[in-house]
Coordinates of C-alpha atoms and ligand atoms in Angstrom, one line a residue:
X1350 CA 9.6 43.3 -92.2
X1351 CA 10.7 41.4 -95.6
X1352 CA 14.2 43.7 -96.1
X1353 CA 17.4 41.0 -96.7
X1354 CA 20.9 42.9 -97.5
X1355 CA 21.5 43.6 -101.3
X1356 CA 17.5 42.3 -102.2
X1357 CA 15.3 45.1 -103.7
X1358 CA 11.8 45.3 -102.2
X1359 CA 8.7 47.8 -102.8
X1360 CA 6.5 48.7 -100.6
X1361 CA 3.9 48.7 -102.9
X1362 CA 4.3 44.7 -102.6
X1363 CA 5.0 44.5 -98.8
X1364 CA 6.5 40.9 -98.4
X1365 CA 6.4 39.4 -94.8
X1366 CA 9.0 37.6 -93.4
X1367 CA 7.8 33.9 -92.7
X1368 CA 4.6 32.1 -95.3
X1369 CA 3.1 28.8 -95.3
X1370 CA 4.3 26.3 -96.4
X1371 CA 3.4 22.4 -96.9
X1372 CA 6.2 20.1 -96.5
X1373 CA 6.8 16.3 -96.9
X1374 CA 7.1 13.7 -94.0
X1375 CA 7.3 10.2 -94.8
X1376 CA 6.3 9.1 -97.5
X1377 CA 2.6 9.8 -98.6
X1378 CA 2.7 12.7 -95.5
X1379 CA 2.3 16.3 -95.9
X1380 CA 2.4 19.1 -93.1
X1381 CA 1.6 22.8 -93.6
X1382 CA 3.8 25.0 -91.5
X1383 CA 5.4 28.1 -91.5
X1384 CA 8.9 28.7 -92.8
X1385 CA 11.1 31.5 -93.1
X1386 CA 10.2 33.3 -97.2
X1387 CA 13.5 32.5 -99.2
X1388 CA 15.8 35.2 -100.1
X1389 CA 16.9 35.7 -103.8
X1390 CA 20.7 35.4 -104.8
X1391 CA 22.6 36.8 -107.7
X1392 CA 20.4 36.5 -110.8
X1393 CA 17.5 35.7 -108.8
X1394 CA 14.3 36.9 -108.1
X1395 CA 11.6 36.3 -104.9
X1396 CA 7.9 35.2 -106.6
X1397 CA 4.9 35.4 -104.7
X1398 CA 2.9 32.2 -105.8
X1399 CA -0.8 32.9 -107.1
X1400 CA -1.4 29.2 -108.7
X1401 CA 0.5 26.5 -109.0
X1402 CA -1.1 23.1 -111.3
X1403 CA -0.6 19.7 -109.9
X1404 CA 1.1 17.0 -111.8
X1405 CA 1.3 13.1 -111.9
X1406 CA 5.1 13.7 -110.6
X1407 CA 4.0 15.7 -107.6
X1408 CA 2.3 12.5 -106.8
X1409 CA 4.9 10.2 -107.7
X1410 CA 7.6 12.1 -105.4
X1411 CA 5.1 12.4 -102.4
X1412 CA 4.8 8.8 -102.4
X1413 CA 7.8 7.5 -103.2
X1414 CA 10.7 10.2 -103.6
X1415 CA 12.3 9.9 -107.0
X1416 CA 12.8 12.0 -109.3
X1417 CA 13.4 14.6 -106.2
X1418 CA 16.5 14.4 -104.7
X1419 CA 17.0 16.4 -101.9
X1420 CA 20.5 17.5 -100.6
X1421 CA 21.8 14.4 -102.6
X1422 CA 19.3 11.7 -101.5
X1423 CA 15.3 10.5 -100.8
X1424 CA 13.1 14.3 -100.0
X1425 CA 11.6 13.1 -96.9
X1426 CA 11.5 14.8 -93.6
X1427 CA 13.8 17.5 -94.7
X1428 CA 11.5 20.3 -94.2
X1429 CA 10.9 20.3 -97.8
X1430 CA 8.2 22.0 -100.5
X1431 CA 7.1 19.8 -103.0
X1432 CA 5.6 21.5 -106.2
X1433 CA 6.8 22.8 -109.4
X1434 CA 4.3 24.0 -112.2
X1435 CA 3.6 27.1 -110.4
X1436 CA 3.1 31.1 -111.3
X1437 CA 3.0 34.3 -109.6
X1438 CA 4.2 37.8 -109.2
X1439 CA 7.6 38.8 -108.9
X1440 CA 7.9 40.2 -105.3
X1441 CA 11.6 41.1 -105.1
X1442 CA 14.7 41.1 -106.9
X1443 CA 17.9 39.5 -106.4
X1444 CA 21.0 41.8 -105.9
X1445 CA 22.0 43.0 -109.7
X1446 CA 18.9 41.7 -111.2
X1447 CA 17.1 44.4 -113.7
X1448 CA 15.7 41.9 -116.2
X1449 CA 12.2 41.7 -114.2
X1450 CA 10.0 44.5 -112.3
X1451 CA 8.6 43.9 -108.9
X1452 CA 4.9 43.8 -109.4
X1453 CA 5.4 41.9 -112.9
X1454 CA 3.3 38.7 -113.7
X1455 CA 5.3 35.5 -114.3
X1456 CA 5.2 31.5 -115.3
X1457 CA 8.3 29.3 -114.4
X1458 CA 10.0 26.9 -115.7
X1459 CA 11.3 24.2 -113.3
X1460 CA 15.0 23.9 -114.3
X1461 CA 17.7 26.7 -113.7
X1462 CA 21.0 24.9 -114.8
X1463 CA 24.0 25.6 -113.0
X1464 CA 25.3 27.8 -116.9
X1465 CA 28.4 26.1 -116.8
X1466 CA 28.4 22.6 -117.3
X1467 CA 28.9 21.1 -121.0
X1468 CA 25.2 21.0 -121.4
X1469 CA 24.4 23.9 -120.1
X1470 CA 26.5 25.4 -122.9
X1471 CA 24.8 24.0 -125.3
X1472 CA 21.1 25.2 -124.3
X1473 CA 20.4 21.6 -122.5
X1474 CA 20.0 23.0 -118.7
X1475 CA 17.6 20.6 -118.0
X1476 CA 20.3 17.7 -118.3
X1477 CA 22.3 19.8 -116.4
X1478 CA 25.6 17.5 -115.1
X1479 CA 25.3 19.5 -111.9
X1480 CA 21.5 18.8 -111.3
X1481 CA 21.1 18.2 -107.6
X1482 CA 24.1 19.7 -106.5
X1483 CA 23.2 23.6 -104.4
X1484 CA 23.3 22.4 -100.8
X1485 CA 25.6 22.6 -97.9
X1486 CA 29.3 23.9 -99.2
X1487 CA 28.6 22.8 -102.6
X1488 CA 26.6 25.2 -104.3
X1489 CA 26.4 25.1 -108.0
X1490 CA 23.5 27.8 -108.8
X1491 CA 21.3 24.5 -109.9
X1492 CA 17.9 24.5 -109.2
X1493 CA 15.4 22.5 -110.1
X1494 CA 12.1 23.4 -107.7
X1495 CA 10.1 21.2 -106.3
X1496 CA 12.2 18.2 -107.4
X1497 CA 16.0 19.1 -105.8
X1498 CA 15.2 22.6 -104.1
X1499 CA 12.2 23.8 -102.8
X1500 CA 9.3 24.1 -104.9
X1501 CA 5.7 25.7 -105.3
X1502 CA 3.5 24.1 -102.7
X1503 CA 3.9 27.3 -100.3
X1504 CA 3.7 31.7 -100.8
X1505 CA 6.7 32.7 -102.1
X1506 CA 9.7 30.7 -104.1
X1507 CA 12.8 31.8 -105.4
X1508 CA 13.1 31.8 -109.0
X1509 CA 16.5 32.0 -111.3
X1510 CA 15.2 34.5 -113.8
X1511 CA 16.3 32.3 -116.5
X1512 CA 13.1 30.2 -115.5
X1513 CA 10.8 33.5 -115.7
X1514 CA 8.3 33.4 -118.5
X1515 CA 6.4 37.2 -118.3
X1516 CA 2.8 36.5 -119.2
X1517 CA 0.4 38.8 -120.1
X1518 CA -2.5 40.6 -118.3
X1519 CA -5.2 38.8 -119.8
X1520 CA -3.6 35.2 -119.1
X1521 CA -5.3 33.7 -115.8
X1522 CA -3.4 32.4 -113.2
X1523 CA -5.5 28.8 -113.7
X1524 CA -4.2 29.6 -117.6
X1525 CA -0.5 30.6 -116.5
X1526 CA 0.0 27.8 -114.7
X1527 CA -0.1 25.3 -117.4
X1528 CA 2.6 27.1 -119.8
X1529 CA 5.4 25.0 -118.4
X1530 CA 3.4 21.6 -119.2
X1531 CA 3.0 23.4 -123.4
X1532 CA 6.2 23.9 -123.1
X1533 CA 7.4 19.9 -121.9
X1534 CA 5.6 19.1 -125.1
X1535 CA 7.0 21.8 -127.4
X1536 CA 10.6 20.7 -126.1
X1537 CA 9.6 17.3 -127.5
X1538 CA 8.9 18.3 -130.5
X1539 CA 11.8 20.5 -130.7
X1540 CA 13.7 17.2 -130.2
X1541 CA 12.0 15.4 -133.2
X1542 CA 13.2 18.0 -135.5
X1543 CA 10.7 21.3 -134.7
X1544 CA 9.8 21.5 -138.2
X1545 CA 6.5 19.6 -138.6
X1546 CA 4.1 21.4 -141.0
X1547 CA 2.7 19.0 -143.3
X1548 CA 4.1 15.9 -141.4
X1549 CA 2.0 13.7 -139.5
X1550 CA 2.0 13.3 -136.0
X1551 CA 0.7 10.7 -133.4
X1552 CA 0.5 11.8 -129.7
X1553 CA -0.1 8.3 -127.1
X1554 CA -1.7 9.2 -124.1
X1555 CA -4.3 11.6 -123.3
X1556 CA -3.2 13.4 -120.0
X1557 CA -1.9 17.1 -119.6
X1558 CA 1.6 16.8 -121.5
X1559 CA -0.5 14.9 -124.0
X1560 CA -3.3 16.9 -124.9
X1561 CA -1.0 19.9 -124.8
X1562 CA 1.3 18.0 -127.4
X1563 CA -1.8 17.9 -129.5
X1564 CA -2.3 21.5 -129.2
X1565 CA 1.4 22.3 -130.0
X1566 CA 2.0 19.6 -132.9
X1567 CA -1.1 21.7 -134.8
X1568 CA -0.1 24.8 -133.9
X1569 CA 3.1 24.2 -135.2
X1570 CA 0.9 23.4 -138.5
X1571 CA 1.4 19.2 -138.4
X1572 CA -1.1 17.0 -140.5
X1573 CA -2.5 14.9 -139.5
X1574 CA -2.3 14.8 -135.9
X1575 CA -3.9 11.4 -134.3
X1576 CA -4.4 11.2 -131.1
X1577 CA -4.4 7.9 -129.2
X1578 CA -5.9 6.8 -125.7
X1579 CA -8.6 4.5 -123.3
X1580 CA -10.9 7.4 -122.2
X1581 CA -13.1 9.0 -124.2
X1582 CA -13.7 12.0 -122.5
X1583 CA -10.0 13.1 -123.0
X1584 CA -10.1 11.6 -126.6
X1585 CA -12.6 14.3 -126.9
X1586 CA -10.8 17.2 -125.5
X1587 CA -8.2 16.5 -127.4
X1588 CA -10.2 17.1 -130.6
X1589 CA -11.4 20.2 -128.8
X1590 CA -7.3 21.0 -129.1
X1591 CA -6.9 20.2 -132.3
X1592 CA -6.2 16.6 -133.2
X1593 CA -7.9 15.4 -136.9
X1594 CA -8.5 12.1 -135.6
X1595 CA -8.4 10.0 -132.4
X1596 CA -8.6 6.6 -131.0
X1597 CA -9.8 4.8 -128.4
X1598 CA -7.0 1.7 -128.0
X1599 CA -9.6 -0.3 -125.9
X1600 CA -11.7 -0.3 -129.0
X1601 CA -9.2 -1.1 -131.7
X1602 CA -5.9 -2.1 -132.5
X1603 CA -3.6 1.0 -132.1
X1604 CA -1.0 0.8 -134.5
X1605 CA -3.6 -0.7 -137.4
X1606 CA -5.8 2.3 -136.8
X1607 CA -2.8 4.9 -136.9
X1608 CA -1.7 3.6 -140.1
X1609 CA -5.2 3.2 -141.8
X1610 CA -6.0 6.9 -140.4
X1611 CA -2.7 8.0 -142.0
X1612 CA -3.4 6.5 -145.8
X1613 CA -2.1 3.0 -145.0
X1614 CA 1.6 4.6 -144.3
X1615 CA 3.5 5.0 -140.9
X1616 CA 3.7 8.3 -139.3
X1617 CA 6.7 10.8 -139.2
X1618 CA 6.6 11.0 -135.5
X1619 CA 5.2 10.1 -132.7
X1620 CA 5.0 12.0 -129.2
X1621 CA 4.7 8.7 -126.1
X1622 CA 3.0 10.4 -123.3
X1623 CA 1.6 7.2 -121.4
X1624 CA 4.4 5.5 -120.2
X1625 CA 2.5 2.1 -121.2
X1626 CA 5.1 -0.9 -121.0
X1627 CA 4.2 -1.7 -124.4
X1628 CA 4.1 1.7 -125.5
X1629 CA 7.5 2.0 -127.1
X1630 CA 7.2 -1.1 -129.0
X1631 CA 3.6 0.3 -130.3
X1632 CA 5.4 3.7 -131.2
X1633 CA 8.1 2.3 -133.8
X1634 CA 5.4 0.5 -135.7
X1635 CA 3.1 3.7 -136.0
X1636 CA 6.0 5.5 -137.5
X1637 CA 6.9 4.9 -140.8
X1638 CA 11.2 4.0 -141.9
X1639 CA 13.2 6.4 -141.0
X1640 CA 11.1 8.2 -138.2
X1641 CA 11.7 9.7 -135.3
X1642 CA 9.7 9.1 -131.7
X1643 CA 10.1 11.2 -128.7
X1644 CA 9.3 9.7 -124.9
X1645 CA 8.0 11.8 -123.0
X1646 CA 7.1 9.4 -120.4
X1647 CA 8.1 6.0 -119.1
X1648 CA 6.6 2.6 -117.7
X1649 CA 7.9 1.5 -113.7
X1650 CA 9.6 -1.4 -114.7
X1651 CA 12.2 -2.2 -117.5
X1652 CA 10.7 -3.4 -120.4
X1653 CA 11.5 -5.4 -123.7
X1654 CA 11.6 -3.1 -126.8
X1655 CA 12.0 -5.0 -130.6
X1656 CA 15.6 -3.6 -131.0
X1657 CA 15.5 -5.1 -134.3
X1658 CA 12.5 -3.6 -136.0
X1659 CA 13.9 -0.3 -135.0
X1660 CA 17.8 -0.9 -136.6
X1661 CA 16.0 -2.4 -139.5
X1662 CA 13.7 0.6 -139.9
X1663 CA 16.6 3.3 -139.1
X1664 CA 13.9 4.6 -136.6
X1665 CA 14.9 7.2 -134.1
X1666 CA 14.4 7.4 -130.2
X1667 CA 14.8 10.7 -127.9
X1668 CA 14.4 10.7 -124.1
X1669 CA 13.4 14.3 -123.2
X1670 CA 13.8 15.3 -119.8
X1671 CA 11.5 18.5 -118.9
X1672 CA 11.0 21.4 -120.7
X1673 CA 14.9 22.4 -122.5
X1674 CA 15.8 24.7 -124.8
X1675 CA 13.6 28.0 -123.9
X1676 CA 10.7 25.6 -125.2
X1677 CA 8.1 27.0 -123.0
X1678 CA 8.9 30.8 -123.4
X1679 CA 8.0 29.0 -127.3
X1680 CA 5.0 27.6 -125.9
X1681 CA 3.9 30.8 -123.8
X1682 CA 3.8 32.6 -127.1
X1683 CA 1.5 30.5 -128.7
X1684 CA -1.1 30.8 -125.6
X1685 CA -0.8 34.4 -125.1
X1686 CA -1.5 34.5 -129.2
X1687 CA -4.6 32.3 -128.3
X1688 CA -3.2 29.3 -130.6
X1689 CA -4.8 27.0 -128.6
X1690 CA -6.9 27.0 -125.1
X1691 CA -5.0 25.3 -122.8
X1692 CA -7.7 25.9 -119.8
X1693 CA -9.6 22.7 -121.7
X1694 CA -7.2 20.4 -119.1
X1695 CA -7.8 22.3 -116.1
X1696 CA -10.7 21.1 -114.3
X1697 CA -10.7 22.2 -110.5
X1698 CA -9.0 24.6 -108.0
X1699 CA -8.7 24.6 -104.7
X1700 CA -6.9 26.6 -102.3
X1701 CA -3.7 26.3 -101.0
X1702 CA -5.3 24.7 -97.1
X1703 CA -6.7 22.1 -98.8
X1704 CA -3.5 20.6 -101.0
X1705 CA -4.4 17.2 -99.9
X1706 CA -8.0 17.4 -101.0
X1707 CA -6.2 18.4 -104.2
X1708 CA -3.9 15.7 -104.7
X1709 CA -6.9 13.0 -103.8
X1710 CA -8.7 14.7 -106.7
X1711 CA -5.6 14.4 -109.2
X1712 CA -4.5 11.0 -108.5
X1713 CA -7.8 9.0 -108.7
X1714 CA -9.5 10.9 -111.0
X1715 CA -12.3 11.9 -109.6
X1716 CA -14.7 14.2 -111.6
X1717 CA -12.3 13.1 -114.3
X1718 CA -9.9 15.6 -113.1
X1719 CA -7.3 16.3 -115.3
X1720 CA -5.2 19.2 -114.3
X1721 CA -6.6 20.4 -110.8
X1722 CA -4.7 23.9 -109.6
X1723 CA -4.3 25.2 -106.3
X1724 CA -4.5 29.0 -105.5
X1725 CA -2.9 30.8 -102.8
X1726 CA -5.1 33.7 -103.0
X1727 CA -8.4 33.6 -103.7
X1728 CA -9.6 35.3 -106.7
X1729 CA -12.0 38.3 -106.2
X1730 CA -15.2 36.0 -107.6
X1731 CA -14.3 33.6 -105.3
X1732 CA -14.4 36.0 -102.2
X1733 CA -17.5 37.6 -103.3
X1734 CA -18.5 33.5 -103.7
X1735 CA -17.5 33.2 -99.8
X1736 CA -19.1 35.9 -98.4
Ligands
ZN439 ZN1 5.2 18.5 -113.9
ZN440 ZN1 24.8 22.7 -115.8

């Protein structure tokens, strides 16, 4: 029986003492096993996961390690849980912790900051100078899950409750899950400025931070918001989310079709979510002088950027790392107001057994997944489906 010294339990949400888990090997390798559930420190509370999406950096850390970094280096064969864009239900608290009920419904965010470096002063604890540094003797109360600490792929995490979003009743699970990517694309637009009625936007790249960034940019009441990409059935989805106009960059020249869409003028900001190599160099000549482009994802390799037309132009560049600045408790309130319908990127679940099925599905698109979820728990449909 679940009952560590100093954690508040219920037994209205009995909590056993060991789960399963999936943990990395080598590269590429994942094992499910059972592990001990985690107990919640100060300011901490346990969640029982119900969902948790999969995203392209789950499947960049699987196979090759980085961004995790596990007890200060690569994250293989250290008995540890990938996974990170997870919800659930709080399950226990933490000693001291009163800010969340056991029983209560919850998104997370991925990045606790340790609360005490420079950044995390100012409100930017996901460039926290301590990130990476909670293991052996040196604990700093960092956590980032499923990238330096253990993350969603299992039954129960433990959560900071700084990274609690409380979602309401009739928010799915499926729904819940994809608050923290809104909110990756809300914190970029919070780094452009965050005031961007009546401004136009371009978004580059059609996947789940992309389309979402759609979503946000017109909820946030931007005009127009164009929408660039190769596949047409995202194109499309993201018209379903809002965006005036997009286009297809296999079809026609990017940057000519922005600035014809836009009245023959450069746009106030654009929003790079396909990592293209030439994507950055695309982005300054969609904006017009003076504007401002977030990146919000990033090529493998380095890559030559046109340092002069961007001086010349007095354009500005952000690097955004995750989802700062309470961005997705912003973005949370614009789903639970029904803003937007962020289920159009989810496209298949699966259960927890078959993770690897998952992840197949994910990385080579098949079904032209998009955002595929994995549930711990069946849903009661689903039972009635399996019985
Ligand atoms: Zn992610
Ligand atoms: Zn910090």
């Amino acid at each position: 029986m679940y009952a560590p010294p100093g954690v508040k339990t219920s037994n209205e949400m009995a909590v056993p003492d060991s789960m399963k888990a999936w943990v990395l090997g080598d590269p590429g390798e994942l094992k499910l096993v059972e592990k001990p559930v985690p107990v919640p420190k100060r300011a901490e509370v346990l969640v029982r996961i119900d969902a948790v999406a999969i995203c392209a950096t789950d499947l960049e850390i699987i196979a090759h390690g980085p961004p995790a970094l596990v007890q200060g280096g690569m994250p293989f064969n250290k008995n540890w849980t990938p996974g990170h864009e997870y919800m659930g239900t709080v399950a226990a608290l933490g000693p001291g912790v009163d800010e969340y009920r056991i029983g209560q419904r919850v998104t997370v965010e991925i990045h606790a900051g340790c609360g005490q470096c420079k950044r995390c002063r100012e409100g930017m604890y996901t460039s926290c100078h301590n990130y990476g540094l909670n293991y052996g003797d040196v604990d700093k109360g960092h956590r980032a899950n499923g990238f330096t600490t253990d993350g969603g792929f299992c039954e129960y995490q433990v959560n900071n409750i700084n990274t609690l979003v409380a979602i309401p009743d009739a928010m799915s699970d499926e729904e819940a899950t994809l608050v923290v990517t809104a909110g990756t694309a809300m914190y970029g637009l919070t780094e452009l400025g965050g005031l961007v009625a009546g401004e136009s936007v371009v978004v580059t790249g059609p996947g789940p931070i992309g389309l979402l960034g759609v979503a946000v940019a017109k909820a946030l009441g931007a005009h127009p918001v164009i929408l660039t990409g190769t596949r047409d059935n995202r194109l499309k989805i993201g018209l379903e989310l809002g965006a005036d106009h997009v286009v297809n960059a296999r079809s026609e020249d990017p940057v000519a079709a922005v600035r014809k869409l836009n009245g023959g003028k450069g746009v106030d900001y654009v929003v790079e979510c396909s990592g293209a190599p030439n994507a950055v160099n695309e982005a300054v000549r969609m904006v017009n002088r003076g504007g401002k482009v977030c990146l919000a994802a990033f090529p493998h390799e380095e890559t030559p950027v046109d340092i002069a037309h961007i001086v010349r132009n007095n354009i500005y560049l952000f690097g955004i790392r995750g989802e700062g600045k309470s961005a997705t408790h912003r973005a949370e309130a614009f789903m639970s107001q029904k803003r937007f319908d962020a289920t159009k990127v989810h496209t298949h679940t699966f259960p927890l057994e078959d993770l690897p099925t998952a992840l197949k599905y994910a990385r080579e698109r098949i079904d032209d997944a998009i955002k595929v979820v994995v549930k711990t728990r069946a849903s009661a449909a689903q039972r009635v489906a399996a019985e």
